[in-house]
PDB file of C-alpha atoms in Angstrom:
ATOM      1  CA  MET A   1      21.142 -19.120  46.780  1.00  0.00           C
ATOM      2  CA  ILE A   2      21.403 -20.494  43.337  1.00  0.00           C
ATOM      3  CA  HIS A   3      20.519 -18.313  40.337  1.00  0.00           C
ATOM      4  CA  LYS A   4      19.018 -19.742  37.192  1.00  0.00           C
ATOM      5  CA  ARG A   5      20.924 -18.681  34.103  1.00  0.00           C
ATOM      6  CA  ARG A   6      18.623 -16.526  31.837  1.00  0.00           C
ATOM      7  CA  LEU A   7      18.899 -17.983  28.396  1.00  0.00           C
ATOM      8  CA  ASN A   8      17.631 -14.867  26.600  1.00  0.00           C
ATOM      9  CA  LYS A   9      18.808 -11.251  27.377  1.00  0.00           C
ATOM     10  CA  TYR A  10      15.431  -9.670  26.649  1.00  0.00           C
ATOM     11  CA  SER A  11      11.960 -11.025  27.390  1.00  0.00           C
ATOM     12  CA  SER A  12      10.120  -8.880  24.838  1.00  0.00           C
ATOM     13  CA  TYR A  13      10.611  -6.632  21.705  1.00  0.00           C
ATOM     14  CA  ALA A  14       9.933  -3.535  23.832  1.00  0.00           C
ATOM     15  CA  GLU A  15      12.742  -4.378  26.340  1.00  0.00           C
ATOM     16  CA  LEU A  16      15.054  -5.120  23.306  1.00  0.00           C
ATOM     17  CA  ALA A  17      14.233  -1.838  21.732  1.00  0.00           C
ATOM     18  CA  ARG A  18      15.017   0.096  24.827  1.00  0.00           C
ATOM     19  CA  HIS A  19      18.682  -1.162  24.651  1.00  0.00           C
ATOM     20  CA  GLU A  20      19.354  -1.927  20.908  1.00  0.00           C
ATOM     21  CA  VAL A  21      19.457   0.502  17.941  1.00  0.00           C
ATOM     22  CA  GLN A  22      17.359  -0.262  14.820  1.00  0.00           C
ATOM     23  CA  GLY A  23      19.328   0.103  11.786  1.00  0.00           C
ATOM     24  CA  ARG A  24      22.596  -0.554  13.565  1.00  0.00           C
ATOM     25  CA  ASP A  25      21.979  -3.645  15.758  1.00  0.00           C
ATOM     26  CA  TYR A  26      19.020  -5.051  13.955  1.00  0.00           C
ATOM     27  CA  ARG A  27      16.508  -4.396  11.256  1.00  0.00           C
ATOM     28  CA  ILE A  28      12.981  -5.313  10.379  1.00  0.00           C
ATOM     29  CA  ARG A  29      11.934  -6.513   6.781  1.00  0.00           C
ATOM     30  CA  ALA A  30       8.274  -6.985   6.175  1.00  0.00           C
ATOM     31  CA  SER A  31       6.091  -7.234   3.028  1.00  0.00           C
ATOM     32  CA  ARG A  32       2.417  -7.627   3.318  1.00  0.00           C
ATOM     33  CA  ARG A  33       0.677  -9.323   0.611  1.00  0.00           C
ATOM     34  CA  ALA A  34      -2.799  -7.944   0.730  1.00  0.00           C
ATOM     35  CA  HIS A  35      -4.716 -11.084  -0.534  1.00  0.00           C
ATOM     36  CA  SER A  36      -2.524 -13.628   1.122  1.00  0.00           C
ATOM     37  CA  PRO A  37      -3.736 -15.631   4.048  1.00  0.00           C
ATOM     38  CA  VAL A  38      -0.228 -16.884   4.742  1.00  0.00           C
ATOM     39  CA  LEU A  39       2.555 -15.198   6.823  1.00  0.00           C
ATOM     40  CA  ILE A  40       6.091 -16.492   6.933  1.00  0.00           C
ATOM     41  CA  VAL A  41       8.063 -15.243   9.892  1.00  0.00           C
ATOM     42  CA  ALA A  42      11.764 -15.312  10.517  1.00  0.00           C
ATOM     43  CA  PRO A  43      11.899 -13.982  14.134  1.00  0.00           C
ATOM     44  CA  HIS A  44      15.619 -14.708  14.557  1.00  0.00           C
ATOM     45  CA  GLY A  45      16.813 -13.768  11.143  1.00  0.00           C
ATOM     46  CA  GLY A  46      19.979 -12.157   9.849  1.00  0.00           C
ATOM     47  CA  MET A  47      22.947 -13.186  11.908  1.00  0.00           C
ATOM     48  CA  ILE A  48      20.812 -14.496  14.907  1.00  0.00           C
ATOM     49  CA  GLU A  49      20.146 -17.724  13.225  1.00  0.00           C
ATOM     50  CA  ALA A  50      21.770 -17.577   9.943  1.00  0.00           C
ATOM     51  CA  GLY A  51      19.960 -18.593   6.786  1.00  0.00           C
ATOM     52  CA  THR A  52      16.314 -18.381   8.245  1.00  0.00           C
ATOM     53  CA  SER A  53      15.612 -15.036   6.598  1.00  0.00           C
ATOM     54  CA  GLU A  54      16.713 -16.339   3.172  1.00  0.00           C
ATOM     55  CA  ILE A  55      14.462 -19.544   3.805  1.00  0.00           C
ATOM     56  CA  ALA A  56      11.609 -17.330   4.725  1.00  0.00           C
ATOM     57  CA  ASP A  57      11.974 -14.994   1.679  1.00  0.00           C
ATOM     58  CA  SER A  58      12.134 -18.010  -0.631  1.00  0.00           C
ATOM     59  CA  VAL A  59       9.143 -19.611   0.959  1.00  0.00           C
ATOM     60  CA  ALA A  60       7.143 -16.331   0.668  1.00  0.00           C
ATOM     61  CA  GLY A  61       8.102 -15.509  -2.859  1.00  0.00           C
ATOM     62  CA  SER A  62       5.749 -13.121  -4.436  1.00  0.00           C
ATOM     63  CA  GLU A  63       2.526 -14.815  -2.860  1.00  0.00           C
ATOM     64  CA  TYR A  64       2.908 -14.760   0.833  1.00  0.00           C
ATOM     65  CA  SER A  65       3.430 -12.020   3.312  1.00  0.00           C
ATOM     66  CA  VAL A  66       6.873 -12.100   5.080  1.00  0.00           C
ATOM     67  CA  PHE A  67       8.320 -10.621   8.260  1.00  0.00           C
ATOM     68  CA  SER A  68      11.948 -11.066   9.276  1.00  0.00           C
ATOM     69  CA  PHE A  69      13.691  -9.714  12.427  1.00  0.00           C
ATOM     70  CA  GLU A  70      17.287  -9.521  11.560  1.00  0.00           C
ATOM     71  CA  GLY A  71      20.390  -9.294  13.710  1.00  0.00           C
ATOM     72  CA  LEU A  72      23.115  -7.025  12.238  1.00  0.00           C
ATOM     73  CA  LYS A  73      25.757  -7.172  14.931  1.00  0.00           C
ATOM     74  CA  ALA A  74      29.338  -8.471  14.618  1.00  0.00           C
ATOM     75  CA  ASN A  75      29.659 -12.210  14.461  1.00  0.00           C
ATOM     76  CA  GLY A  76      28.900 -13.793  17.815  1.00  0.00           C
ATOM     77  CA  ALA A  77      27.145 -10.856  19.321  1.00  0.00           C
ATOM     78  CA  ASN A  78      23.625 -11.514  17.872  1.00  0.00           C
ATOM     79  CA  ARG A  79      22.523 -14.053  20.420  1.00  0.00           C
ATOM     80  CA  ASP A  80      21.541 -10.887  22.591  1.00  0.00           C
ATOM     81  CA  LEU A  81      18.837 -10.223  20.071  1.00  0.00           C
ATOM     82  CA  HIS A  82      17.174 -13.616  20.419  1.00  0.00           C
ATOM     83  CA  VAL A  83      13.622 -13.179  21.927  1.00  0.00           C
ATOM     84  CA  THR A  84      12.105 -16.653  22.483  1.00  0.00           C
ATOM     85  CA  SER A  85       9.189 -17.455  20.323  1.00  0.00           C
ATOM     86  CA  HIS A  86       6.415 -17.175  22.805  1.00  0.00           C
ATOM     87  CA  GLN A  87       7.710 -13.677  23.965  1.00  0.00           C
ATOM     88  CA  PHE A  88       8.321 -12.385  20.474  1.00  0.00           C
ATOM     89  CA  ASP A  89       5.904  -9.641  20.264  1.00  0.00           C
ATOM     90  CA  HIS A  90       7.069  -7.098  17.695  1.00  0.00           C
ATOM     91  CA  PRO A  91       3.876  -5.151  17.165  1.00  0.00           C
ATOM     92  CA  ASP A  92       4.209  -5.071  13.368  1.00  0.00           C
ATOM     93  CA  CYS A  93       4.622  -8.891  13.255  1.00  0.00           C
ATOM     94  CA  LEU A  94       1.679  -9.428  15.697  1.00  0.00           C
ATOM     95  CA  GLY A  95      -0.538  -7.182  13.268  1.00  0.00           C
ATOM     96  CA  LEU A  96       0.442  -9.182  10.332  1.00  0.00           C
ATOM     97  CA  ALA A  97      -0.141 -12.466  12.144  1.00  0.00           C
ATOM     98  CA  ALA A  98      -3.638 -11.442  13.421  1.00  0.00           C
ATOM     99  CA  ARG A  99      -4.704 -10.741   9.652  1.00  0.00           C
ATOM    100  CA  SER A 100      -3.311 -14.138   8.559  1.00  0.00           C
ATOM    101  CA  GLU A 101      -4.996 -17.587   8.794  1.00  0.00           C
ATOM    102  CA  VAL A 102      -1.607 -19.451   8.677  1.00  0.00           C
ATOM    103  CA  VAL A 103       1.596 -18.485  10.196  1.00  0.00           C
ATOM    104  CA  LEU A 104       4.738 -20.350   9.481  1.00  0.00           C
ATOM    105  CA  ALA A 105       7.934 -19.533  11.578  1.00  0.00           C
ATOM    106  CA  VAL A 106      11.401 -20.502  10.434  1.00  0.00           C
ATOM    107  CA  HIS A 107      14.074 -21.074  12.947  1.00  0.00           C
ATOM    108  CA  GLY A 108      17.452 -22.373  13.405  1.00  0.00           C
ATOM    109  CA  CYS A 109      18.618 -25.162  15.868  1.00  0.00           C
ATOM    110  CA  LEU A 110      21.483 -27.159  16.822  1.00  0.00           C
ATOM    111  CA  GLY A 111      22.263 -30.508  15.311  1.00  0.00           C
ATOM    112  CA  GLU A 112      23.042 -31.892  11.925  1.00  0.00           C
ATOM    113  CA  SER A 113      20.844 -32.510   8.764  1.00  0.00           C
ATOM    114  CA  LEU A 114      17.492 -32.505  10.510  1.00  0.00           C
ATOM    115  CA  ILE A 115      14.304 -30.362  10.338  1.00  0.00           C
ATOM    116  CA  HIS A 116      12.075 -30.367  13.455  1.00  0.00           C
ATOM    117  CA  VAL A 117       8.379 -29.556  12.635  1.00  0.00           C
ATOM    118  CA  GLY A 118       6.141 -28.237  15.446  1.00  0.00           C
ATOM    119  CA  GLY A 119       3.113 -26.023  16.075  1.00  0.00           C
ATOM    120  CA  LEU A 120      -0.498 -26.277  16.933  1.00  0.00           C
ATOM    121  CA  ASP A 121      -1.819 -26.894  13.361  1.00  0.00           C
ATOM    122  CA  ALA A 122      -1.587 -30.611  13.137  1.00  0.00           C
ATOM    123  CA  GLU A 123      -2.855 -30.920   9.715  1.00  0.00           C
ATOM    124  CA  LEU A 124      -0.324 -28.313   8.310  1.00  0.00           C
ATOM    125  CA  THR A 125       2.712 -29.792  10.365  1.00  0.00           C
ATOM    126  CA  ALA A 126       1.817 -33.346   8.833  1.00  0.00           C
ATOM    127  CA  ARG A 127       1.853 -31.830   5.308  1.00  0.00           C
ATOM    128  CA  LEU A 128       5.221 -30.016   5.944  1.00  0.00           C
ATOM    129  CA  ALA A 129       6.759 -33.186   7.207  1.00  0.00           C
ATOM    130  CA  ARG A 130       5.394 -35.319   4.342  1.00  0.00           C
ATOM    131  CA  HIS A 131       6.710 -32.792   1.649  1.00  0.00           C
ATOM    132  CA  LEU A 132      10.022 -32.345   3.322  1.00  0.00           C
ATOM    133  CA  ARG A 133      10.651 -36.008   3.660  1.00  0.00           C
ATOM    134  CA  ALA A 134       9.505 -36.489  -0.096  1.00  0.00           C
ATOM    135  CA  ALA A 135      12.348 -33.842  -0.784  1.00  0.00           C
ATOM    136  CA  GLY A 136      14.954 -36.119   0.901  1.00  0.00           C
ATOM    137  CA  PHE A 137      15.155 -34.497   4.226  1.00  0.00           C
ATOM    138  CA  ASP A 138      15.260 -36.098   7.683  1.00  0.00           C
ATOM    139  CA  VAL A 139      12.309 -34.809   9.716  1.00  0.00           C
ATOM    140  CA  ASP A 140      11.357 -34.919  13.354  1.00  0.00           C
ATOM    141  CA  ALA A 141       7.494 -34.596  12.788  1.00  0.00           C
ATOM    142  CA  ALA A 142       5.624 -33.303  15.960  1.00  0.00           C
ATOM    143  CA  SER A 143       8.937 -32.549  17.436  1.00  0.00           C
ATOM    144  CA  GLU A 144       9.141 -32.863  21.242  1.00  0.00           C
ATOM    145  CA  LYS A 145      12.439 -31.016  21.346  1.00  0.00           C
ATOM    146  CA  TYR A 146      10.973 -28.000  19.577  1.00  0.00           C
ATOM    147  CA  PRO A 147       7.155 -28.427  19.879  1.00  0.00           C
ATOM    148  CA  GLY A 148       6.050 -24.898  19.106  1.00  0.00           C
ATOM    149  CA  ARG A 149       2.737 -25.549  21.022  1.00  0.00           C
ATOM    150  CA  HIS A 150       2.745 -22.554  23.410  1.00  0.00           C
ATOM    151  CA  PRO A 151      -0.267 -20.489  22.443  1.00  0.00           C
ATOM    152  CA  LEU A 152       1.763 -17.294  22.472  1.00  0.00           C
ATOM    153  CA  ASN A 153       4.352 -18.782  20.194  1.00  0.00           C
ATOM    154  CA  ILE A 154       4.570 -16.335  17.214  1.00  0.00           C
ATOM    155  CA  CYS A 155       3.527 -19.265  14.848  1.00  0.00           C
ATOM    156  CA  ASN A 156       0.295 -19.699  16.764  1.00  0.00           C
ATOM    157  CA  ARG A 157      -0.670 -16.028  16.771  1.00  0.00           C
ATOM    158  CA  GLY A 158      -2.646 -16.052  13.515  1.00  0.00           C
ATOM    159  CA  SER A 159      -6.454 -15.700  13.152  1.00  0.00           C
ATOM    160  CA  ARG A 160      -6.949 -19.472  13.737  1.00  0.00           C
ATOM    161  CA  GLN A 161      -4.572 -19.424  16.687  1.00  0.00           C
ATOM    162  CA  MET A 162      -2.587 -22.397  15.445  1.00  0.00           C
ATOM    163  CA  GLY A 163       0.365 -22.525  12.915  1.00  0.00           C
ATOM    164  CA  ALA A 164       3.638 -24.257  12.439  1.00  0.00           C
ATOM    165  CA  GLN A 165       7.302 -23.768  12.918  1.00  0.00           C
ATOM    166  CA  LEU A 166      10.344 -25.279  11.338  1.00  0.00           C
ATOM    167  CA  GLU A 167      13.650 -25.818  13.234  1.00  0.00           C
ATOM    168  CA  ILE A 168      16.319 -26.213  10.809  1.00  0.00           C
ATOM    169  CA  THR A 169      19.914 -27.229  11.504  1.00  0.00           C
ATOM    170  CA  TYR A 170      22.676 -24.975  10.516  1.00  0.00           C
ATOM    171  CA  ASP A 171      24.152 -27.204   7.687  1.00  0.00           C
ATOM    172  CA  LEU A 172      20.741 -27.306   5.901  1.00  0.00           C
ATOM    173  CA  ARG A 173      19.888 -23.517   6.311  1.00  0.00           C
ATOM    174  CA  THR A 174      23.264 -22.205   5.180  1.00  0.00           C
ATOM    175  CA  GLY A 175      23.937 -24.690   2.399  1.00  0.00           C
ATOM    176  CA  GLU A 176      22.696 -25.492  -1.013  1.00  0.00           C
ATOM    177  CA  SER A 177      19.651 -27.266   0.601  1.00  0.00           C
ATOM    178  CA  ARG A 178      17.923 -24.002   1.218  1.00  0.00           C
ATOM    179  CA  ALA A 179      16.025 -23.904  -2.200  1.00  0.00           C
ATOM    180  CA  ALA A 180      14.903 -27.411  -1.862  1.00  0.00           C
ATOM    181  CA  ILE A 181      13.584 -26.880   1.591  1.00  0.00           C
ATOM    182  CA  ALA A 182      11.700 -23.715   0.507  1.00  0.00           C
ATOM    183  CA  LEU A 183      10.293 -25.533  -2.526  1.00  0.00           C
ATOM    184  CA  ALA A 184       9.030 -28.485  -0.248  1.00  0.00           C
ATOM    185  CA  VAL A 185       7.439 -26.033   2.177  1.00  0.00           C
ATOM    186  CA  ARG A 186       5.848 -24.009  -0.755  1.00  0.00           C
ATOM    187  CA  ARG A 187       4.270 -27.282  -1.963  1.00  0.00           C
ATOM    188  CA  ALA A 188       3.016 -28.066   1.501  1.00  0.00           C
ATOM    189  CA  LEU A 189       1.400 -24.686   1.914  1.00  0.00           C
ATOM    190  CA  ALA A 190      -0.170 -24.734  -1.671  1.00  0.00           C
ATOM    191  CA  GLU A 191      -1.691 -28.177  -1.031  1.00  0.00           C
ATOM    192  CA  PRO A 192      -5.435 -27.770  -0.325  1.00  0.00           C
ATOM    193  CA  ALA A 193      -6.455 -28.532   3.387  1.00  0.00           C
ATOM    194  CA  PRO A 194      -8.781 -31.402   3.714  1.00  0.00           C
ATOM    195  CA  ARG A 195     -12.527 -30.242   4.074  1.00  0.00           C
TER     196      ARG A 195
END
């Protein structure tokens, strides 16, 4: 009998919380902006996907709500804390998402100098791709590799049940490009949606 390798150690936050210690293995950082319709999420922040929390914070600024689940383990041990996006169900994050019209998730991915854009909000993903390209980044718009189209993906758990996600390669999320990425994303979020 052939056993399929399990990609993630945990299939939900509840399962993770039974085995990992908050404050030692991981932490939650959240800030709700009462009048913001936008939530920025780094579900694999800290040392899980390095640089994603920092980009999420920069995008959120003082205007948008932000939620980061951050790995704190020794280098190399944080992969255990990766709960895939359509199973990411931290109750505080789900609560923030339900009160938000727009949810944007920031992830890290393999590769080099590329940003994949996915999610069910086609209009927002197009704006994100356009602004990121205008800032000089290579963009895989409507990414097939990282589509973000599962209805339970955390980016699609907002009140409109559609959002967007960015999958950013390591070199871009840990280098000097972070500020330019955040600025381009903020411009895309601030641009009025067509009526």
